[in-house]
mmCIF file of C-alpha atoms in Angstrom:
data_model
loop_
_atom_site.group_PDB
_atom_site.id
_atom_site.type_symbol
_atom_site.label_atom_id
_atom_site.label_comp_id
_atom_site.label_asym_id
_atom_site.label_seq_id
_atom_site.Cartn_x
_atom_site.Cartn_y
_atom_site.Cartn_z
ATOM 1 C CA MET A 1 -0.167 -0.171 0.297
ATOM 2 C CA ARG A 2 1.325 3.735 -0.589
ATOM 3 C CA VAL A 3 0.366 5.979 2.189
ATOM 4 C CA PHE A 4 0.964 10.143 1.725
ATOM 5 C CA ILE A 5 2.158 11.533 4.863
ATOM 6 C CA THR A 6 1.918 14.980 5.849
ATOM 7 C CA GLY A 7 4.449 15.909 8.572
ATOM 8 C CA ALA A 8 6.444 13.380 7.924
ATOM 9 C CA SER A 9 9.736 14.439 9.667
ATOM 10 C CA GLY A 10 7.482 15.245 12.823
ATOM 11 C CA TRP A 11 7.920 14.328 16.072
ATOM 12 C CA ILE A 12 4.920 11.880 15.703
ATOM 13 C CA GLY A 13 5.014 11.761 11.809
ATOM 14 C CA SER A 14 8.601 10.190 11.722
ATOM 15 C CA ALA A 15 8.060 7.294 14.259
ATOM 16 C CA ALA A 16 4.801 6.782 11.927
ATOM 17 C CA VAL A 17 6.951 6.559 9.167
ATOM 18 C CA ASP A 18 9.340 3.753 11.367
ATOM 19 C CA GLU A 19 6.545 2.082 12.018
ATOM 20 C CA LEU A 20 5.031 1.568 8.610
ATOM 21 C CA LEU A 21 8.246 1.338 6.660
ATOM 22 C CA ALA A 22 8.598 -1.956 9.176
ATOM 23 C CA HIS A 23 5.776 -3.474 8.102
ATOM 24 C CA GLY A 24 6.106 -3.573 4.511
ATOM 25 C CA TYR A 25 4.288 0.131 3.597
ATOM 26 C CA ASP A 26 5.507 2.027 0.495
ATOM 27 C CA VAL A 27 6.082 5.325 2.186
ATOM 28 C CA THR A 28 5.839 9.375 0.760
ATOM 29 C CA GLY A 29 6.821 12.230 3.409
ATOM 30 C CA LEU A 30 6.248 15.893 2.448
ATOM 31 C CA ALA A 31 9.110 17.485 3.273
ATOM 32 C CA ARG A 32 9.915 21.232 3.287
ATOM 33 C CA SER A 33 13.668 21.367 4.200
ATOM 34 C CA ASP A 34 16.792 19.616 2.909
ATOM 35 C CA ALA A 35 17.419 18.222 6.090
ATOM 36 C CA SER A 36 13.788 17.125 6.268
ATOM 37 C CA ALA A 37 13.962 15.515 2.769
ATOM 38 C CA GLN A 38 17.169 13.916 3.871
ATOM 39 C CA ALA A 39 16.212 11.928 6.589
ATOM 40 C CA LEU A 40 13.021 10.716 4.813
ATOM 41 C CA GLU A 41 15.328 9.093 1.820
ATOM 42 C CA ALA A 42 17.575 7.421 4.704
ATOM 43 C CA LYS A 43 14.655 5.804 5.785
ATOM 44 C CA GLY A 44 13.300 4.695 2.837
ATOM 45 C CA ALA A 45 10.602 7.131 2.307
ATOM 46 C CA THR A 46 9.907 8.627 -1.066
ATOM 47 C CA VAL A 47 10.171 12.403 -0.582
ATOM 48 C CA LEU A 48 8.221 15.038 -1.891
ATOM 49 C CA ARG A 49 8.890 18.282 -1.770
ATOM 50 C CA GLY A 50 6.234 20.980 -0.392
ATOM 51 C CA ASP A 51 4.639 22.067 2.993
ATOM 52 C CA LEU A 52 0.906 22.941 4.427
ATOM 53 C CA ASP A 53 0.949 25.775 1.993
ATOM 54 C CA ASP A 54 1.508 24.228 -1.195
ATOM 55 C CA LEU A 55 -1.811 23.084 -1.725
ATOM 56 C CA ALA A 56 -0.331 21.695 -5.330
ATOM 57 C CA SER A 57 1.720 19.299 -3.480
ATOM 58 C CA LEU A 58 -0.907 17.901 -0.863
ATOM 59 C CA ARG A 59 -2.915 17.411 -4.002
ATOM 60 C CA ALA A 60 -0.282 15.403 -5.687
ATOM 61 C CA GLY A 61 0.745 13.505 -2.644
ATOM 62 C CA SER A 62 -3.167 12.642 -2.192
ATOM 63 C CA GLU A 63 -3.798 11.234 -5.618
ATOM 64 C CA GLY A 64 -0.524 9.017 -5.675
ATOM 65 C CA ALA A 65 -1.799 7.237 -2.764
ATOM 66 C CA ASP A 66 -3.548 4.272 -1.516
ATOM 67 C CA ALA A 67 -4.312 6.171 2.003
ATOM 68 C CA VAL A 68 -3.077 9.396 3.663
ATOM 69 C CA ILE A 69 -1.897 10.330 7.180
ATOM 70 C CA HIS A 70 -2.104 14.033 7.708
ATOM 71 C CA LEU A 71 -0.069 15.176 10.656
ATOM 72 C CA ALA A 72 1.305 18.299 10.105
ATOM 73 C CA ASN A 73 0.247 21.301 11.888
ATOM 74 C CA LYS A 74 1.804 24.925 11.730
ATOM 75 C CA HIS A 75 1.581 25.279 15.466
ATOM 76 C CA ASP A 76 1.910 29.031 15.572
ATOM 77 C CA TRP A 77 0.888 30.009 19.123
ATOM 78 C CA ALA A 78 1.434 33.329 18.262
ATOM 79 C CA ASN A 79 -1.034 33.303 15.893
ATOM 80 C CA PRO A 80 -3.480 30.336 16.155
ATOM 81 C CA ALA A 81 -5.856 31.849 13.402
ATOM 82 C CA GLU A 82 -3.329 31.387 10.743
ATOM 83 C CA SER A 83 -2.796 27.525 12.090
ATOM 84 C CA ASN A 84 -6.364 27.071 11.884
ATOM 85 C CA ARG A 85 -6.699 28.409 8.334
ATOM 86 C CA ALA A 86 -3.984 26.062 6.817
ATOM 87 C CA GLU A 87 -5.074 23.619 8.703
ATOM 88 C CA ARG A 88 -8.535 24.067 7.478
ATOM 89 C CA ALA A 89 -7.192 24.330 3.953
ATOM 90 C CA ALA A 90 -4.915 21.557 3.626
ATOM 91 C CA VAL A 91 -8.301 18.555 4.894
ATOM 92 C CA GLU A 92 -10.297 20.442 2.396
ATOM 93 C CA THR A 93 -7.789 19.746 -0.361
ATOM 94 C CA ILE A 94 -7.220 16.486 0.578
ATOM 95 C CA GLY A 95 -10.228 15.568 1.185
ATOM 96 C CA ASP A 96 -11.589 17.071 -2.104
ATOM 97 C CA THR A 97 -9.153 14.837 -4.295
ATOM 98 C CA LEU A 98 -9.821 11.774 -2.319
ATOM 99 C CA VAL A 99 -13.877 11.928 -3.122
ATOM 100 C CA GLY A 100 -15.416 8.764 -4.348
ATOM 101 C CA THR A 101 -12.062 7.036 -4.317
ATOM 102 C CA ASN A 102 -12.863 4.780 -0.276
ATOM 103 C CA ARG A 103 -9.337 5.600 0.565
ATOM 104 C CA PRO A 104 -8.569 5.938 4.099
ATOM 105 C CA PHE A 105 -8.268 9.516 5.613
ATOM 106 C CA LEU A 106 -6.750 9.436 8.545
ATOM 107 C CA LEU A 107 -6.148 13.361 10.541
ATOM 108 C CA ALA A 108 -4.554 14.043 13.441
ATOM 109 C CA SER A 109 -6.987 15.732 16.316
ATOM 110 C CA GLY A 110 -6.542 15.929 19.697
ATOM 111 C CA VAL A 111 -8.628 14.796 22.792
ATOM 112 C CA ALA A 112 -8.690 18.490 24.795
ATOM 113 C CA GLY A 113 -11.756 20.055 25.229
ATOM 114 C CA LEU A 114 -14.060 17.114 24.255
ATOM 115 C CA ALA A 115 -15.307 16.397 27.768
ATOM 116 C CA GLN A 116 -16.051 18.447 30.836
ATOM 117 C CA GLY A 117 -15.986 16.913 34.932
ATOM 118 C CA ARG A 118 -14.553 13.589 33.539
ATOM 119 C CA PRO A 119 -12.559 11.655 30.756
ATOM 120 C CA SER A 120 -13.357 12.077 26.920
ATOM 121 C CA THR A 121 -14.038 8.756 25.285
ATOM 122 C CA GLU A 122 -14.132 8.095 21.627
ATOM 123 C CA ASN A 123 -18.153 8.139 21.966
ATOM 124 C CA ASP A 124 -17.278 12.209 22.714
ATOM 125 C CA PRO A 125 -18.245 13.873 19.168
ATOM 126 C CA SER A 126 -15.946 17.086 18.305
ATOM 127 C CA PRO A 127 -17.573 20.408 19.132
ATOM 128 C CA PHE A 128 -15.235 22.132 17.187
ATOM 129 C CA SER A 129 -16.716 23.187 13.716
ATOM 130 C CA GLY A 130 -16.278 26.013 11.286
ATOM 131 C CA PRO A 131 -13.232 28.059 10.550
ATOM 132 C CA GLU A 132 -12.830 29.674 13.290
ATOM 133 C CA SER A 133 -13.078 26.750 16.009
ATOM 134 C CA PRO A 134 -9.155 24.877 17.059
ATOM 135 C CA ARG A 135 -7.526 23.134 14.272
ATOM 136 C CA GLY A 136 -10.409 24.902 12.241
ATOM 137 C CA GLY A 137 -13.251 22.401 12.988
ATOM 138 C CA THR A 138 -11.135 19.404 10.769
ATOM 139 C CA GLU A 139 -12.145 16.330 12.424
ATOM 140 C CA ASN A 140 -15.869 17.339 11.606
ATOM 141 C CA LEU A 141 -14.530 18.468 8.419
ATOM 142 C CA ALA A 142 -13.186 15.102 7.604
ATOM 143 C CA LEU A 143 -15.789 13.499 8.931
ATOM 144 C CA ASP A 144 -18.161 15.370 6.146
ATOM 145 C CA TYR A 145 -16.595 13.582 3.420
ATOM 146 C CA ILE A 146 -17.511 9.938 4.256
ATOM 147 C CA ASP A 147 -20.767 10.412 2.511
ATOM 148 C CA ARG A 148 -18.322 11.483 -0.405
ATOM 149 C CA GLY A 149 -17.009 8.922 -0.504
ATOM 150 C CA VAL A 150 -13.830 9.216 1.398
ATOM 151 C CA LYS A 151 -13.067 7.094 4.547
ATOM 152 C CA SER A 152 -12.129 9.522 6.815
ATOM 153 C CA ILE A 153 -10.736 8.363 10.322
ATOM 154 C CA SER A 154 -9.655 10.992 13.440
ATOM 155 C CA LEU A 155 -6.637 10.471 15.005
ATOM 156 C CA ARG A 156 -6.741 11.866 18.654
ATOM 157 C CA PHE A 157 -3.683 12.348 20.217
ATOM 158 C CA ALA A 158 -3.220 12.704 23.785
ATOM 159 C CA PRO A 159 -1.918 16.204 25.064
ATOM 160 C CA THR A 160 1.865 14.971 25.820
ATOM 161 C CA VAL A 161 3.098 12.055 23.404
ATOM 162 C CA HIS A 162 6.331 12.163 25.258
ATOM 163 C CA GLY A 163 9.575 10.174 24.788
ATOM 164 C CA VAL A 164 13.548 11.343 24.601
ATOM 165 C CA GLY A 165 13.440 14.041 21.900
ATOM 166 C CA ASP A 166 10.288 15.640 22.609
ATOM 167 C CA HIS A 167 9.512 19.359 22.257
ATOM 168 C CA GLY A 168 6.530 19.445 22.923
ATOM 169 C CA PHE A 169 4.163 20.369 26.249
ATOM 170 C CA VAL A 170 6.254 19.036 28.659
ATOM 171 C CA SER A 171 9.215 20.719 27.498
ATOM 172 C CA TYR A 172 7.899 23.779 28.078
ATOM 173 C CA ILE A 173 6.920 22.532 31.071
ATOM 174 C CA VAL A 174 10.670 21.996 32.321
ATOM 175 C CA ALA A 175 11.896 25.300 30.448
ATOM 176 C CA ALA A 176 9.589 26.860 32.999
ATOM 177 C CA ALA A 177 10.780 25.158 35.677
ATOM 178 C CA GLN A 178 14.148 26.222 34.785
ATOM 179 C CA GLN A 179 14.019 30.033 34.012
ATOM 180 C CA ALA A 180 11.454 29.889 37.994
ATOM 181 C CA GLY A 181 14.042 28.009 40.118
ATOM 182 C CA ALA A 182 10.847 25.731 40.844
ATOM 183 C CA SER A 183 8.814 22.693 39.459
ATOM 184 C CA GLY A 184 5.236 24.384 39.285
ATOM 185 C CA TYR A 185 2.152 23.219 39.540
ATOM 186 C CA ILE A 186 -1.327 25.095 39.099
ATOM 187 C CA GLY A 187 -3.504 25.522 41.904
ATOM 188 C CA ASP A 188 -3.740 21.601 44.183
ATOM 189 C CA GLY A 189 -2.609 19.802 41.243
ATOM 190 C CA ALA A 190 -5.139 17.334 41.103
ATOM 191 C CA HIS A 191 -6.362 18.052 37.712
ATOM 192 C CA GLY A 192 -4.591 15.740 34.698
ATOM 193 C CA TRP A 193 -3.253 15.261 31.562
ATOM 194 C CA ALA A 194 -3.848 12.079 29.914
ATOM 195 C CA ALA A 195 -0.544 10.832 27.397
ATOM 196 C CA VAL A 196 1.115 8.102 25.653
ATOM 197 C CA HIS A 197 4.053 7.010 24.321
ATOM 198 C CA ARG A 198 5.795 8.045 21.117
ATOM 199 C CA SER A 199 6.417 4.282 20.122
ATOM 200 C CA ASP A 200 2.323 3.690 21.087
ATOM 201 C CA ALA A 201 0.842 6.349 19.073
ATOM 202 C CA ALA A 202 2.793 5.198 16.010
ATOM 203 C CA THR A 203 1.439 1.304 16.320
ATOM 204 C CA MET A 204 -2.107 2.916 16.752
ATOM 205 C CA ILE A 205 -1.534 4.946 13.272
ATOM 206 C CA ARG A 206 -0.752 2.047 11.545
ATOM 207 C CA LEU A 207 -3.309 -0.297 12.926
ATOM 208 C CA GLY A 208 -5.713 2.579 12.450
ATOM 209 C CA LEU A 209 -5.131 2.578 8.967
ATOM 210 C CA GLU A 210 -5.501 -1.239 8.786
ATOM 211 C CA ASN A 211 -8.421 -1.715 10.847
ATOM 212 C CA ALA A 212 -10.706 1.062 11.592
ATOM 213 C CA PRO A 213 -13.881 1.670 10.113
ATOM 214 C CA ALA A 214 -14.740 4.706 8.233
ATOM 215 C CA GLY A 215 -15.939 7.065 11.193
ATOM 216 C CA SER A 216 -13.947 5.905 13.592
ATOM 217 C CA LEU A 217 -12.288 8.543 16.735
ATOM 218 C CA LEU A 218 -9.314 7.032 17.778
ATOM 219 C CA HIS A 219 -7.540 8.252 21.247
ATOM 220 C CA ALA A 220 -3.583 7.763 21.282
ATOM 221 C CA VAL A 221 -4.119 7.540 25.308
ATOM 222 C CA GLY A 222 -2.153 4.840 27.238
ATOM 223 C CA GLU A 223 -2.330 7.083 30.905
ATOM 224 C CA THR A 224 -6.142 8.141 30.796
ATOM 225 C CA SER A 225 -4.619 10.953 33.477
ATOM 226 C CA VAL A 226 -1.574 11.849 34.957
ATOM 227 C CA SER A 227 -2.039 14.630 37.860
ATOM 228 C CA THR A 228 0.296 17.913 36.908
ATOM 229 C CA LYS A 229 1.554 17.435 40.403
ATOM 230 C CA ALA A 230 3.240 14.050 39.798
ATOM 231 C CA ILE A 231 4.399 15.596 36.307
ATOM 232 C CA ALA A 232 5.820 18.810 38.425
ATOM 233 C CA GLU A 233 7.237 16.780 41.297
ATOM 234 C CA ALA A 234 8.796 14.440 38.587
ATOM 235 C CA ILE A 235 10.234 17.353 36.830
ATOM 236 C CA GLY A 236 11.902 19.031 40.231
ATOM 237 C CA ALA A 237 13.235 15.566 41.067
ATOM 238 C CA GLY A 238 14.875 15.630 37.506
ATOM 239 C CA LEU A 239 15.939 19.463 37.724
ATOM 240 C CA HIS A 240 16.909 19.109 41.427
ATOM 241 C CA LEU A 241 14.603 21.714 42.004
ATOM 242 C CA PRO A 242 11.845 22.665 44.902
ATOM 243 C CA VAL A 243 8.133 22.150 44.051
ATOM 244 C CA GLU A 244 5.576 24.509 44.221
ATOM 245 C CA SER A 245 1.937 25.511 43.677
ATOM 246 C CA VAL A 246 1.051 28.229 41.685
ATOM 247 C CA ALA A 247 -1.827 30.156 41.775
ATOM 248 C CA PRO A 248 -3.770 30.347 38.870
ATOM 249 C CA ALA A 249 -3.641 34.409 38.651
ATOM 250 C CA ASP A 250 0.128 33.645 38.164
ATOM 251 C CA ALA A 251 0.589 30.191 36.076
ATOM 252 C CA GLU A 252 1.157 32.527 32.662
ATOM 253 C CA ALA A 253 3.874 34.833 34.514
ATOM 254 C CA HIS A 254 5.042 31.325 35.890
ATOM 255 C CA PHE A 255 4.454 29.089 32.680
ATOM 256 C CA GLY A 256 4.113 31.346 29.532
ATOM 257 C CA PHE A 257 1.528 31.151 27.341
ATOM 258 C CA LEU A 258 1.330 27.248 28.485
ATOM 259 C CA GLY A 259 -0.577 28.198 31.648
ATOM 260 C CA GLY A 260 -4.054 28.118 31.108
ATOM 261 C CA PHE A 261 -3.668 24.636 29.039
ATOM 262 C CA PHE A 262 -1.459 23.293 32.301
ATOM 263 C CA GLY A 263 -4.789 24.295 34.426
ATOM 264 C CA MET A 264 -7.287 22.372 32.044
ATOM 265 C CA ASP A 265 -7.780 18.803 32.707
ATOM 266 C CA LEU A 266 -6.910 17.129 29.728
ATOM 267 C CA ALA A 267 -7.642 13.092 31.021
ATOM 268 C CA ALA A 268 -8.959 10.846 28.352
ATOM 269 C CA THR A 269 -10.007 6.774 27.946
ATOM 270 C CA SER A 270 -8.586 4.909 24.926
ATOM 271 C CA SER A 271 -10.532 1.380 26.062
ATOM 272 C CA LEU A 272 -12.519 1.416 22.891
ATOM 273 C CA THR A 273 -9.931 2.037 20.360
ATOM 274 C CA GLN A 274 -7.549 -0.716 22.622
ATOM 275 C CA GLU A 275 -10.291 -3.215 22.052
ATOM 276 C CA LEU A 276 -11.072 -2.175 18.279
ATOM 277 C CA LEU A 277 -7.737 -2.253 17.213
ATOM 278 C CA GLY A 278 -6.393 -4.548 19.075
ATOM 279 C CA TRP A 279 -3.834 -2.008 20.333
ATOM 280 C CA THR A 280 -1.553 -2.706 23.728
ATOM 281 C CA PRO A 281 0.537 0.625 24.979
ATOM 282 C CA VAL A 282 3.082 -0.840 25.805
ATOM 283 C CA GLY A 283 5.713 2.035 26.650
ATOM 284 C CA PRO A 284 7.572 3.595 29.374
ATOM 285 C CA THR A 285 5.008 6.186 30.911
ATOM 286 C CA LEU A 286 5.355 9.773 31.392
ATOM 287 C CA VAL A 287 6.959 10.510 34.790
ATOM 288 C CA GLU A 288 9.348 7.285 33.759
ATOM 289 C CA ASP A 289 10.132 9.167 31.194
ATOM 290 C CA ILE A 290 11.103 11.901 32.810
ATOM 291 C CA ALA A 291 12.511 10.381 35.619
ATOM 292 C CA ALA A 292 14.395 9.243 32.668
ATOM 293 C CA GLY A 293 15.676 11.922 31.828
ATOM 294 C CA ALA A 294 14.063 12.373 28.314
ATOM 295 C CA TYR A 295 13.582 15.720 28.864
ATOM 296 C CA PHE A 296 17.005 17.143 30.638
ATOM 297 C CA GLU A 297 20.094 18.443 28.903
ATOM 298 C CA VAL A 298 23.256 16.269 29.424
#
């Protein structure tokens, strides 16, 4: 099977490329830089040069593939509207290209904001629709293509996909602790984040491609809820820093743009995904990764 992957050299995408190549797939990865292209070629993947704003490349990659896995995102924290615009345009381009083919179209989404007061599940529909929504409302946009002959599947990732080399949210929390001289958590730190190891996420992507029916909402979640206090304590131990509570009013000053996000309860389950795909997360836990030094420069 020929698989076209956007974000193929990214944190999750590069692991997905490795997983698919190891299982005999013919992978084409979108690459916007020479370094990304060289890395993909070294693995044995085919390179298609372009980026999320190059809609012609997205169209060409989708036309030549038996399945598309869309993992790229601009992640422009200073200008989220631009990220949302680019994401929606990319999904529309890929979806329009696949109309009438019944080919799989797997796209990245998240578990954040799906439920309040309890862990989100695969039965929770996304409340985000329209261009102004987070990620441009693209989960619901992609699912709309099912009636037009596209096998759309949502890959909902935990807020932290962790492992050695991760430059995501946990790395920002570590940097905030280093700058403040203390590892912080907000309030009583009882609220928690879902988490998944990068290798487990890559396996789930492959199994979703192979086994998930159209309309599936798959949760890449290995741990339902890791308390933010436990995260802060692990970071404090790793950096030999004190651990302290940060008042909600002071969260932005301590954590920067991540202050509001770290104070949210982002728990989620994946029992339905595990049952559907025969998937069992086996990688290290988030606290184990932090304790092993995955986020600390030697």
